[in-house]
Amino acid sequence: MYRLDPRYAPAPQAVLHTGWQAVASQLPDGPAVLAIEGPPSVDWSLLADRLAQELTGRGTPVTLLDIRSHYARPTHVMSRTERPADADDPYFRKLADNPLDDLFETLPVPAPPQAGLLLVYGPGAALVDHDLLWYADVPKRYAEAAVGAGEVGANLGLPDEKPDFRRLFYLDWPMIDRHRDALAPRLDAWLDMQRPDHPAWIDGVGLRATYAALARKPVRTRPYFNSTPWGGHWAQRELGFNPNSLNTALGYELIAPEAGILIGSGPQAQAEMRT
């Protein structure tokens, strides 16, 4: 039987929660600095607002710092990440090897809170001194959709600029992936933001233990089918995939922009981990 939602049990020691109240319950009352790192495609304003609402509701003071407001001028970011040799090719470019530090002229140095939590959030938040580190994420297809829709702020480090696919594929993804991989050994938690009203959270120790266990056996990622002008209805009819879409065409498994590994026992209690 072809499963549209292949899923796996978390490691025995893993802690998995869903919903903003449960997610916020994993945070201390402080004083502490929480950095939440992740790609531009996360709804950062909603994330910060919902966490602050839950924390203040229980009596924990919260100060918010949107790291995106501290990016360097667009010309500075582009001068550090663009290569003149790439200008003549409208489709391809050399993969970026820049660190996320290149998004900033100078990083903010906020004073640690005397009480409650300082929440630093957005791409690059982990570069600020912190006590706790979370990684918020959505599948890369969300970023593709945002760039395709022309959403301002869809590209890394350019919150007010028109988005660009070439930049997304060859600059943004290599930079954020390398940054995430370097943080992985010390993440305190992973936050799946595909459902902004009902996020899924897994602790860092449990995340790493789950990955270690899955690496020892065959694993299927969650499949995904794109619609295209040449698509048909076989996957809808035979596999039951997205029956309300115009059609299905390209099927993806083990493709990073589309795929993730579902962890948990049900649609209301699962997190999707990505590599």
CSV table of C-alpha atoms in Angstrom, one decimal, residues 40 78 143-156 158-169 172:
chain,number,residue,atom,x,y,z
A,40,PRO,CA,13.0,33.6,5.6
A,78,MET,CA,24.5,42.0,-2.4
A,143,ALA,CA,10.1,29.4,-0.2
A,144,GLU,CA,9.7,28.5,-3.8
A,145,ALA,CA,6.0,29.4,-3.6
A,146,ALA,CA,6.8,32.7,-1.9
A,147,VAL,CA,9.4,33.7,-4.6
A,148,GLY,CA,7.0,32.6,-7.3
A,149,ALA,CA,4.3,34.8,-5.8
A,150,GLY,CA,6.7,37.7,-5.7
A,151,GLU,CA,6.5,38.1,-2.0
A,152,VAL,CA,8.8,40.8,-0.6
A,153,GLY,CA,11.2,39.4,1.9
A,154,ALA,CA,11.4,35.9,0.5
A,155,ASN,CA,15.1,36.1,-0.1
A,156,LEU,CA,17.7,35.8,2.7
A,158,LEU,CA,16.7,41.2,1.7
A,159,PRO,CA,13.5,41.8,3.6
A,160,ASP,CA,12.3,44.7,1.4
A,161,GLU,CA,13.5,43.5,-2.0
A,162,LYS,CA,11.8,41.8,-4.9
A,163,PRO,CA,12.5,38.0,-4.7
A,164,ASP,CA,14.5,36.1,-7.2
A,165,PHE,CA,14.6,32.3,-7.9
A,166,ARG,CA,18.3,32.2,-8.9
A,167,ARG,CA,19.3,33.9,-5.7
A,168,LEU,CA,17.0,31.4,-3.7
A,169,PHE,CA,18.6,28.3,-5.3
A,172,ASP,CA,20.0,31.5,0.0
